[in-house]
PDB file of C-alpha atoms and ligand atoms in Angstrom:
ATOM      1  CA  UNK I   1     -25.702  32.979 -26.444  1.00  0.00           C
ATOM      2  CA  UNK I   2     -25.498  36.004 -24.168  1.00  0.00           C
ATOM      3  CA  UNK I   3     -22.724  38.547 -24.654  1.00  0.00           C
ATOM      4  CA  UNK I   4     -22.222  41.353 -22.191  1.00  0.00           C
ATOM      5  CA  UNK I   5     -19.824  44.213 -22.868  1.00  0.00           C
ATOM      6  CA  UNK I   6     -18.866  47.047 -20.563  1.00  0.00           C
ATOM      7  CA  UNK I   7     -22.108  47.344 -18.671  1.00  0.00           C
ATOM      8  CA  UNK I   8     -22.372  49.668 -15.732  1.00  0.00           C
ATOM      9  CA  UNK I   9     -25.342  50.321 -13.554  1.00  0.00           C
ATOM     10  CA  UNK I  10     -25.534  52.461 -10.413  1.00  0.00           C
ATOM     11  CA  UNK I  11     -28.209  52.966  -7.837  1.00  0.00           C
ATOM     12  CA  UNK I  12     -27.341  56.548  -6.839  1.00  0.00           C
ATOM     13  CA  UNK I  13     -23.900  56.846  -5.245  1.00  0.00           C
ATOM     14  CA  UNK I  14     -24.222  53.760  -3.091  1.00  0.00           C
ATOM     15  CA  UNK I  15     -23.746  50.870  -5.447  1.00  0.00           C
ATOM     16  CA  UNK I  16     -22.271  50.257  -8.866  1.00  0.00           C
ATOM     17  CA  UNK I  17     -22.365  47.044 -10.878  1.00  0.00           C
ATOM     18  CA  UNK I  18     -19.632  46.797 -13.490  1.00  0.00           C
ATOM     19  CA  UNK I  19     -19.109  43.937 -15.952  1.00  0.00           C
ATOM     20  CA  UNK I  20     -16.462  44.397 -18.619  1.00  0.00           C
ATOM     21  CA  UNK I  21     -17.011  41.214 -20.588  1.00  0.00           C
ATOM     22  CA  UNK I  22     -19.100  38.118 -19.985  1.00  0.00           C
ATOM     23  CA  UNK I  23     -20.213  35.401 -22.394  1.00  0.00           C
ATOM     24  CA  UNK I  24     -22.779  32.784 -21.515  1.00  0.00           C
ATOM     25  CA  UNK I  25     -23.117  30.006 -24.127  1.00  0.00           C
ATOM     26  CA  UNK I  26     -26.476  28.545 -25.081  1.00  0.00           C
ATOM     27  CA  UNK I  27     -27.680  25.480 -23.223  1.00  0.00           C
ATOM     28  CA  UNK I  28     -25.267  26.084 -20.342  1.00  0.00           C
ATOM     29  CA  UNK I  29     -25.717  26.349 -16.585  1.00  0.00           C
ATOM     30  CA  UNK I  30     -24.486  29.439 -14.779  1.00  0.00           C
ATOM     31  CA  UNK I  31     -24.569  30.023 -11.035  1.00  0.00           C
ATOM     32  CA  UNK I  32     -24.155  33.539  -9.649  1.00  0.00           C
ATOM     33  CA  UNK I  33     -22.850  33.495  -6.089  1.00  0.00           C
ATOM     34  CA  UNK I  34     -21.516  36.129  -3.728  1.00  0.00           C
ATOM     35  CA  UNK I  35     -22.345  37.958  -0.499  1.00  0.00           C
ATOM     36  CA  UNK I  36     -25.681  39.609   0.100  1.00  0.00           C
ATOM     37  CA  UNK I  37     -25.759  43.014  -1.593  1.00  0.00           C
ATOM     38  CA  UNK I  38     -22.969  42.148  -4.052  1.00  0.00           C
ATOM     39  CA  UNK I  39     -25.242  42.716  -7.055  1.00  0.00           C
ATOM     40  CA  UNK I  40     -26.388  39.180  -7.945  1.00  0.00           C
ATOM     41  CA  UNK I  41     -30.043  40.113  -8.451  1.00  0.00           C
ATOM     42  CA  UNK I  42     -29.087  43.319 -10.253  1.00  0.00           C
ATOM     43  CA  UNK I  43     -26.939  41.392 -12.747  1.00  0.00           C
ATOM     44  CA  UNK I  44     -29.673  38.825 -13.351  1.00  0.00           C
ATOM     45  CA  UNK I  45     -32.308  41.529 -13.814  1.00  0.00           C
ATOM     46  CA  UNK I  46     -30.095  43.413 -16.260  1.00  0.00           C
ATOM     47  CA  UNK I  47     -29.661  40.322 -18.418  1.00  0.00           C
ATOM     48  CA  UNK I  48     -33.366  39.575 -18.600  1.00  0.00           C
ATOM     49  CA  UNK I  49     -34.428  43.140 -19.299  1.00  0.00           C
ATOM     50  CA  UNK I  50     -36.005  43.778 -15.903  1.00  0.00           C
ATOM     51  CA  UNK I  51     -33.548  46.523 -15.043  1.00  0.00           C
ATOM     52  CA  UNK I  52     -32.257  49.290 -17.286  1.00  0.00           C
ATOM     53  CA  UNK I  53     -28.518  49.867 -17.457  1.00  0.00           C
ATOM     54  CA  UNK I  54     -26.583  53.092 -17.844  1.00  0.00           C
ATOM     55  CA  UNK I  55     -23.883  52.085 -20.322  1.00  0.00           C
ATOM     56  CA  UNK I  56     -22.731  49.081 -22.336  1.00  0.00           C
ATOM     57  CA  UNK I  57     -24.385  46.388 -24.423  1.00  0.00           C
ATOM     58  CA  UNK I  58     -26.113  43.108 -23.841  1.00  0.00           C
ATOM     59  CA  UNK I  59     -26.497  40.992 -26.971  1.00  0.00           C
ATOM     60  CA  UNK I  60     -28.660  37.882 -26.762  1.00  0.00           C
ATOM     61  CA  UNK I  61     -28.942  35.553 -29.765  1.00  0.00           C
ATOM     62  CA  UNK I  62     -27.668  38.384 -31.957  1.00  0.00           C
ATOM     63  CA  UNK I  63     -30.368  40.764 -30.708  1.00  0.00           C
ATOM     64  CA  UNK I  64     -29.470  43.942 -28.898  1.00  0.00           C
ATOM     65  CA  UNK I  65     -31.377  43.810 -25.601  1.00  0.00           C
ATOM     66  CA  UNK I  66     -31.852  47.593 -25.428  1.00  0.00           C
ATOM     67  CA  UNK I  67     -33.388  47.680 -28.930  1.00  0.00           C
ATOM     68  CA  UNK I  68     -35.764  44.828 -28.101  1.00  0.00           C
ATOM     69  CA  UNK I  69     -36.863  46.654 -24.963  1.00  0.00           C
ATOM     70  CA  UNK I  70     -37.520  49.793 -26.995  1.00  0.00           C
ATOM     71  CA  UNK I  71     -39.545  48.002 -29.664  1.00  0.00           C
ATOM     72  CA  UNK I  72     -41.408  45.817 -27.186  1.00  0.00           C
ATOM     73  CA  UNK I  73     -40.031  42.624 -28.720  1.00  0.00           C
ATOM     74  CA  UNK I  74     -38.354  41.083 -25.690  1.00  0.00           C
ATOM     75  CA  UNK I  75     -40.679  38.085 -26.049  1.00  0.00           C
ATOM     76  CA  UNK I  76     -38.642  37.011 -29.111  1.00  0.00           C
ATOM     77  CA  UNK I  77     -35.880  35.823 -26.786  1.00  0.00           C
ATOM     78  CA  UNK I  78     -38.155  33.358 -24.934  1.00  0.00           C
ATOM     79  CA  UNK I  79     -36.805  34.310 -21.520  1.00  0.00           C
ATOM     80  CA  UNK I  80     -38.486  33.451 -18.244  1.00  0.00           C
ATOM     81  CA  UNK I  81     -37.708  34.821 -14.802  1.00  0.00           C
ATOM     82  CA  UNK I  82     -38.673  33.166 -11.525  1.00  0.00           C
ATOM     83  CA  UNK I  83     -38.295  34.582  -8.044  1.00  0.00           C
ATOM     84  CA  UNK I  84     -40.265  34.029  -4.856  1.00  0.00           C
ATOM     85  CA  UNK I  85     -43.041  36.197  -6.247  1.00  0.00           C
ATOM     86  CA  UNK I  86     -45.132  33.596  -8.005  1.00  0.00           C
ATOM     87  CA  UNK I  87     -47.713  35.783  -9.729  1.00  0.00           C
ATOM     88  CA  UNK I  88     -50.403  33.103  -9.742  1.00  0.00           C
ATOM     89  CA  UNK I  89     -53.930  33.989 -10.840  1.00  0.00           C
ATOM     90  CA  UNK I  90     -56.348  33.718  -7.888  1.00  0.00           C
ATOM     91  CA  UNK I  91     -59.420  32.902  -9.976  1.00  0.00           C
ATOM     92  CA  UNK I  92     -57.868  30.108 -12.033  1.00  0.00           C
ATOM     93  CA  UNK I  93     -57.334  26.437 -11.287  1.00  0.00           C
ATOM     94  CA  UNK I  94     -53.910  24.849 -11.546  1.00  0.00           C
ATOM     95  CA  UNK I  95     -54.869  23.281 -14.868  1.00  0.00           C
ATOM     96  CA  UNK I  96     -56.124  26.618 -16.230  1.00  0.00           C
ATOM     97  CA  UNK I  97     -52.816  28.282 -15.327  1.00  0.00           C
ATOM     98  CA  UNK I  98     -50.945  25.897 -17.598  1.00  0.00           C
ATOM     99  CA  UNK I  99     -53.619  25.862 -20.307  1.00  0.00           C
ATOM    100  CA  UNK I 100     -53.519  29.630 -20.511  1.00  0.00           C
ATOM    101  CA  UNK I 101     -49.905  29.545 -21.658  1.00  0.00           C
ATOM    102  CA  UNK I 102     -50.380  26.483 -23.889  1.00  0.00           C
ATOM    103  CA  UNK I 103     -53.645  27.319 -25.647  1.00  0.00           C
ATOM    104  CA  UNK I 104     -57.231  26.093 -25.625  1.00  0.00           C
ATOM    105  CA  UNK I 105     -56.755  22.572 -27.014  1.00  0.00           C
ATOM    106  CA  UNK I 106     -53.976  21.706 -24.593  1.00  0.00           C
ATOM    107  CA  UNK I 107     -55.615  19.861 -21.701  1.00  0.00           C
ATOM    108  CA  UNK I 108     -53.570  16.671 -22.168  1.00  0.00           C
ATOM    109  CA  UNK I 109     -50.290  18.529 -22.462  1.00  0.00           C
ATOM    110  CA  UNK I 110     -51.153  20.745 -19.487  1.00  0.00           C
ATOM    111  CA  UNK I 111     -51.753  17.637 -17.379  1.00  0.00           C
ATOM    112  CA  UNK I 112     -48.350  16.284 -18.437  1.00  0.00           C
ATOM    113  CA  UNK I 113     -46.703  19.467 -17.133  1.00  0.00           C
ATOM    114  CA  UNK I 114     -48.637  19.231 -13.860  1.00  0.00           C
ATOM    115  CA  UNK I 115     -47.557  15.595 -13.578  1.00  0.00           C
ATOM    116  CA  UNK I 116     -43.895  16.586 -14.020  1.00  0.00           C
ATOM    117  CA  UNK I 117     -44.145  18.750 -10.899  1.00  0.00           C
ATOM    118  CA  UNK I 118     -46.352  16.177  -9.094  1.00  0.00           C
ATOM    119  CA  UNK I 119     -49.436  18.357  -9.043  1.00  0.00           C
ATOM    120  CA  UNK I 120     -51.807  16.574 -11.466  1.00  0.00           C
ATOM    121  CA  UNK I 121     -53.972  15.340  -8.560  1.00  0.00           C
ATOM    122  CA  UNK I 122     -54.638  19.023  -7.671  1.00  0.00           C
ATOM    123  CA  UNK I 123     -55.476  20.134 -11.217  1.00  0.00           C
ATOM    124  CA  UNK I 124     -58.817  21.670 -10.183  1.00  0.00           C
ATOM    125  CA  UNK I 125     -57.512  23.525  -7.143  1.00  0.00           C
ATOM    126  CA  UNK I 126     -57.121  27.299  -7.110  1.00  0.00           C
ATOM    127  CA  UNK I 127     -54.028  28.934  -5.590  1.00  0.00           C
ATOM    128  CA  UNK I 128     -55.717  29.629  -2.210  1.00  0.00           C
ATOM    129  CA  UNK I 129     -56.478  25.884  -1.932  1.00  0.00           C
ATOM    130  CA  UNK I 130     -52.841  24.910  -2.464  1.00  0.00           C
ATOM    131  CA  UNK I 131     -50.008  24.750   0.076  1.00  0.00           C
ATOM    132  CA  UNK I 132     -46.965  27.002  -0.340  1.00  0.00           C
ATOM    133  CA  UNK I 133     -44.979  24.165  -1.867  1.00  0.00           C
ATOM    134  CA  UNK I 134     -47.818  23.265  -4.240  1.00  0.00           C
ATOM    135  CA  UNK I 135     -48.102  26.876  -5.394  1.00  0.00           C
ATOM    136  CA  UNK I 136     -44.387  26.811  -6.120  1.00  0.00           C
ATOM    137  CA  UNK I 137     -44.836  23.596  -8.128  1.00  0.00           C
ATOM    138  CA  UNK I 138     -47.599  25.244 -10.139  1.00  0.00           C
ATOM    139  CA  UNK I 139     -45.518  28.341 -10.872  1.00  0.00           C
ATOM    140  CA  UNK I 140     -42.730  26.086 -12.127  1.00  0.00           C
ATOM    141  CA  UNK I 141     -45.067  24.025 -14.340  1.00  0.00           C
ATOM    142  CA  UNK I 142     -46.462  27.195 -15.901  1.00  0.00           C
ATOM    143  CA  UNK I 143     -42.969  28.593 -16.486  1.00  0.00           C
ATOM    144  CA  UNK I 144     -41.624  25.406 -18.075  1.00  0.00           C
ATOM    145  CA  UNK I 145     -44.746  24.960 -20.219  1.00  0.00           C
ATOM    146  CA  UNK I 146     -43.778  28.151 -22.069  1.00  0.00           C
ATOM    147  CA  UNK I 147     -40.650  26.213 -23.187  1.00  0.00           C
ATOM    148  CA  UNK I 148     -38.229  29.016 -22.393  1.00  0.00           C
ATOM    149  CA  UNK I 149     -34.852  29.213 -24.116  1.00  0.00           C
ATOM    150  CA  UNK I 150     -33.500  31.162 -21.150  1.00  0.00           C
ATOM    151  CA  UNK I 151     -34.534  30.592 -17.564  1.00  0.00           C
ATOM    152  CA  UNK I 152     -33.440  33.000 -14.834  1.00  0.00           C
ATOM    153  CA  UNK I 153     -33.881  31.920 -11.234  1.00  0.00           C
ATOM    154  CA  UNK I 154     -33.486  34.460  -8.422  1.00  0.00           C
ATOM    155  CA  UNK I 155     -33.660  32.189  -5.380  1.00  0.00           C
ATOM    156  CA  UNK I 156     -37.223  31.067  -6.202  1.00  0.00           C
ATOM    157  CA  UNK I 157     -37.037  28.112  -3.828  1.00  0.00           C
ATOM    158  CA  UNK I 158     -35.322  29.876  -0.921  1.00  0.00           C
ATOM    159  CA  UNK I 159     -38.389  29.595   1.329  1.00  0.00           C
ATOM    160  CA  UNK I 160     -38.882  25.872   0.686  1.00  0.00           C
ATOM    161  CA  UNK I 161     -37.397  22.952   2.555  1.00  0.00           C
ATOM    162  CA  UNK I 162     -34.258  21.464   1.040  1.00  0.00           C
ATOM    163  CA  UNK I 163     -35.958  18.257  -0.141  1.00  0.00           C
ATOM    164  CA  UNK I 164     -38.652  20.110  -2.082  1.00  0.00           C
ATOM    165  CA  UNK I 165     -36.209  22.697  -3.428  1.00  0.00           C
ATOM    166  CA  UNK I 166     -33.942  19.952  -4.778  1.00  0.00           C
ATOM    167  CA  UNK I 167     -36.921  18.116  -6.250  1.00  0.00           C
ATOM    168  CA  UNK I 168     -37.991  21.220  -8.184  1.00  0.00           C
ATOM    169  CA  UNK I 169     -34.425  21.924  -9.281  1.00  0.00           C
ATOM    170  CA  UNK I 170     -34.240  18.339 -10.597  1.00  0.00           C
ATOM    171  CA  UNK I 171     -37.365  18.972 -12.684  1.00  0.00           C
ATOM    172  CA  UNK I 172     -35.604  21.994 -14.217  1.00  0.00           C
ATOM    173  CA  UNK I 173     -32.374  20.056 -14.835  1.00  0.00           C
ATOM    174  CA  UNK I 174     -34.392  17.264 -16.435  1.00  0.00           C
ATOM    175  CA  UNK I 175     -36.008  19.780 -18.851  1.00  0.00           C
ATOM    176  CA  UNK I 176     -32.574  21.167 -19.607  1.00  0.00           C
ATOM    177  CA  UNK I 177     -31.406  17.699 -20.653  1.00  0.00           C
ATOM    178  CA  UNK I 178     -34.455  17.284 -22.909  1.00  0.00           C
ATOM    179  CA  UNK I 179     -34.462  20.676 -24.608  1.00  0.00           C
ATOM    180  CA  UNK I 180     -32.167  23.592 -25.254  1.00  0.00           C
ATOM    181  CA  UNK I 181     -32.327  25.674 -22.093  1.00  0.00           C
ATOM    182  CA  UNK I 182     -29.835  28.223 -20.865  1.00  0.00           C
ATOM    183  CA  UNK I 183     -30.102  28.387 -17.103  1.00  0.00           C
ATOM    184  CA  UNK I 184     -28.772  31.242 -14.981  1.00  0.00           C
ATOM    185  CA  UNK I 185     -29.473  31.023 -11.315  1.00  0.00           C
ATOM    186  CA  UNK I 186     -28.847  32.633  -7.971  1.00  0.00           C
ATOM    187  CA  UNK I 187     -29.248  29.988  -5.323  1.00  0.00           C
ATOM    188  CA  UNK I 188     -27.787  28.965  -2.010  1.00  0.00           C
ATOM    189  CA  UNK I 189     -28.439  25.316  -2.774  1.00  0.00           C
ATOM    190  CA  UNK I 190     -25.448  23.363  -3.969  1.00  0.00           C
ATOM    191  CA  UNK I 191     -27.316  20.926  -6.228  1.00  0.00           C
ATOM    192  CA  UNK I 192     -25.756  20.981  -9.707  1.00  0.00           C
ATOM    193  CA  UNK I 193     -22.846  23.174  -8.661  1.00  0.00           C
ATOM    194  CA  UNK I 194     -20.354  20.321  -8.887  1.00  0.00           C
ATOM    195  CA  UNK I 195     -21.171  19.646 -12.552  1.00  0.00           C
ATOM    196  CA  UNK I 196     -17.794  20.192 -14.261  1.00  0.00           C
ATOM    197  CA  UNK I 197     -19.569  22.113 -17.048  1.00  0.00           C
ATOM    198  CA  UNK I 198     -21.322  24.478 -14.654  1.00  0.00           C
ATOM    199  CA  UNK I 199     -20.032  28.018 -14.824  1.00  0.00           C
ATOM    200  CA  UNK I 200     -19.861  29.785 -11.461  1.00  0.00           C
ATOM    201  CA  UNK I 201     -19.599  33.583 -11.283  1.00  0.00           C
ATOM    202  CA  UNK I 202     -18.477  35.055  -7.992  1.00  0.00           C
ATOM    203  CA  UNK I 203     -19.648  38.634  -7.438  1.00  0.00           C
ATOM    204  CA  UNK I 204     -18.247  40.975  -4.836  1.00  0.00           C
ATOM    205  CA  UNK I 205     -19.037  44.688  -4.557  1.00  0.00           C
ATOM    206  CA  UNK I 206     -20.656  44.778  -7.990  1.00  0.00           C
ATOM    207  CA  UNK I 207     -17.795  43.096  -9.863  1.00  0.00           C
ATOM    208  CA  UNK I 208     -17.135  39.554 -11.038  1.00  0.00           C
ATOM    209  CA  UNK I 209     -14.076  38.558  -9.020  1.00  0.00           C
ATOM    210  CA  UNK I 210     -13.891  34.993 -10.278  1.00  0.00           C
ATOM    211  CA  UNK I 211     -15.357  32.697 -12.895  1.00  0.00           C
ATOM    212  CA  UNK I 212     -14.919  28.965 -13.345  1.00  0.00           C
ATOM    213  CA  UNK I 213     -16.247  25.558 -12.348  1.00  0.00           C
ATOM    214  CA  UNK I 214     -16.400  24.342  -8.766  1.00  0.00           C
ATOM    215  CA  UNK I 215     -12.968  22.685  -8.941  1.00  0.00           C
ATOM    216  CA  UNK I 216     -11.370  25.926 -10.196  1.00  0.00           C
ATOM    217  CA  UNK I 217     -12.919  27.896  -7.362  1.00  0.00           C
ATOM    218  CA  UNK I 218     -12.112  25.302  -4.709  1.00  0.00           C
ATOM    219  CA  UNK I 219      -8.483  25.108  -5.843  1.00  0.00           C
ATOM    220  CA  UNK I 220      -7.916  28.833  -5.982  1.00  0.00           C
ATOM    221  CA  UNK I 221     -10.613  30.967  -4.371  1.00  0.00           C
ATOM    222  CA  UNK I 222     -10.241  34.681  -5.167  1.00  0.00           C
ATOM    223  CA  UNK I 223     -11.112  37.054  -2.377  1.00  0.00           C
ATOM    224  CA  UNK I 224     -12.240  36.699   1.231  1.00  0.00           C
ATOM    225  CA  UNK I 225     -15.815  35.712   0.519  1.00  0.00           C
ATOM    226  CA  UNK I 226     -14.833  32.895  -1.891  1.00  0.00           C
ATOM    227  CA  UNK I 227     -12.365  31.531   0.636  1.00  0.00           C
ATOM    228  CA  UNK I 228     -15.080  31.371   3.305  1.00  0.00           C
ATOM    229  CA  UNK I 229     -17.571  29.879   0.866  1.00  0.00           C
ATOM    230  CA  UNK I 230     -15.129  27.152  -0.178  1.00  0.00           C
ATOM    231  CA  UNK I 231     -14.256  26.280   3.416  1.00  0.00           C
ATOM    232  CA  UNK I 232     -17.966  25.995   4.279  1.00  0.00           C
ATOM    233  CA  UNK I 233     -18.553  23.715   1.269  1.00  0.00           C
ATOM    234  CA  UNK I 234     -15.675  21.481   2.288  1.00  0.00           C
ATOM    235  CA  UNK I 235     -17.005  21.259   5.871  1.00  0.00           C
ATOM    236  CA  UNK I 236     -20.437  20.228   4.575  1.00  0.00           C
ATOM    237  CA  UNK I 237     -19.126  17.510   2.247  1.00  0.00           C
TER     238      UNK I 237
HETATM  239  P1  LIG N   1     -27.788  40.681  -4.073  1.00  0.00           P
HETATM  240  O1  LIG N   1     -28.839  40.079  -4.957  1.00  0.00           O
HETATM  241  O2  LIG N   1     -26.407  40.186  -4.358  1.00  0.00           O
HETATM  242  O3  LIG N   1     -28.105  40.554  -2.617  1.00  0.00           O
HETATM  243  P2  LIG N   1     -28.718  43.223  -5.196  1.00  0.00           P
HETATM  244  O4  LIG N   1     -28.377  43.187  -6.622  1.00  0.00           O
HETATM  245  O5  LIG N   1     -30.135  42.972  -4.808  1.00  0.00           O
HETATM  246  O6  LIG N   1     -27.722  42.254  -4.389  1.00  0.00           O
HETATM  247  O7  LIG N   1     -28.324  44.645  -4.607  1.00  0.00           O
HETATM  248  C1  LIG N   1     -27.039  45.229  -4.775  1.00  0.00           C
HETATM  249  C2  LIG N   1     -27.023  46.586  -4.037  1.00  0.00           C
HETATM  250  O8  LIG N   1     -27.903  47.483  -4.692  1.00  0.00           O
HETATM  251  C3  LIG N   1     -27.502  46.514  -2.597  1.00  0.00           C
HETATM  252  O9  LIG N   1     -26.725  47.409  -1.859  1.00  0.00           O
HETATM  253  C4  LIG N   1     -28.948  46.951  -2.664  1.00  0.00           C
HETATM  254  O10 LIG N   1     -29.341  47.564  -1.472  1.00  0.00           O
HETATM  255  C5  LIG N   1     -28.930  47.949  -3.814  1.00  0.00           C
HETATM  256  N1  LIG N   1     -30.205  47.964  -4.565  1.00  0.00           N
HETATM  257  C6  LIG N   1     -30.806  46.890  -5.126  1.00  0.00           C
HETATM  258  N2  LIG N   1     -31.917  47.240  -5.799  1.00  0.00           N
HETATM  259  C7  LIG N   1     -32.013  48.592  -5.649  1.00  0.00           C
HETATM  260  C8  LIG N   1     -32.959  49.581  -6.133  1.00  0.00           C
HETATM  261  N3  LIG N   1     -33.991  49.232  -6.901  1.00  0.00           N
HETATM  262  N4  LIG N   1     -32.721  50.863  -5.784  1.00  0.00           N
HETATM  263  C9  LIG N   1     -31.660  51.214  -5.027  1.00  0.00           C
HETATM  264  N5  LIG N   1     -30.735  50.358  -4.575  1.00  0.00           N
HETATM  265  C10 LIG N   1     -30.906  49.053  -4.870  1.00  0.00           C
HETATM  266 MG1  LIG N   2     -30.641  39.085  -4.521  1.00  0.00          MG
END
């Protein structure tokens, strides 16, 4: 469970993110949408401890995020963050990437993770020998192998074709069905958005202007950007 109270964060005078109150239940799916520059990445980074904030509190599983950052115990929360920066290790094979997070005796399990992302046939390849899509698959396998409780996605698949992006998202959704995983993502793909349980946050100018599931937002979009977004969704469907 994530509880946010009265957080504010500014980058100089140009931009201020302000969230009065936001609760994200465990094992839920949250989508952060909004125009470019509205603060989506900033909000995500604040929640996973990648970005300091000026005022307010973020409590995750009864831990105060600021205290965990101070004591160097953020790892207790089992959070993982994925963006387009993959951070693969150039000198290690795909299998070694997964084994490094699982431990020495884990070859069989590591192969299972590679199989889930359809990369087991490239287990011995190093990152430079993999295609862009294969590198993305590997980064996902390594992330999921850590069995995160919280997974934050900042458009990690934005440079992939739609078919591959949806395939990798399905792998994540499948893991979420199998284990307790709280997923918070920024994405321009619509896969999963229409789940009635999915919580959509609309950000504009650093504030949450609307929160609800897709039906709520379609029926009553708040603000100019939401109206445009809804009309584009309806055109596509
Ligand atoms: P989004 O992800 O919705 O596109 P961001 O959260 O990345 O938006 O950025 C929100 C605003 O803050 C933008 O105007 C951006 O230029 C600015 N910004 C983002 N990161 C920084 C930073 N590290 N320093 C200064 N300004 C930043
Ligand atoms: Mg962003």
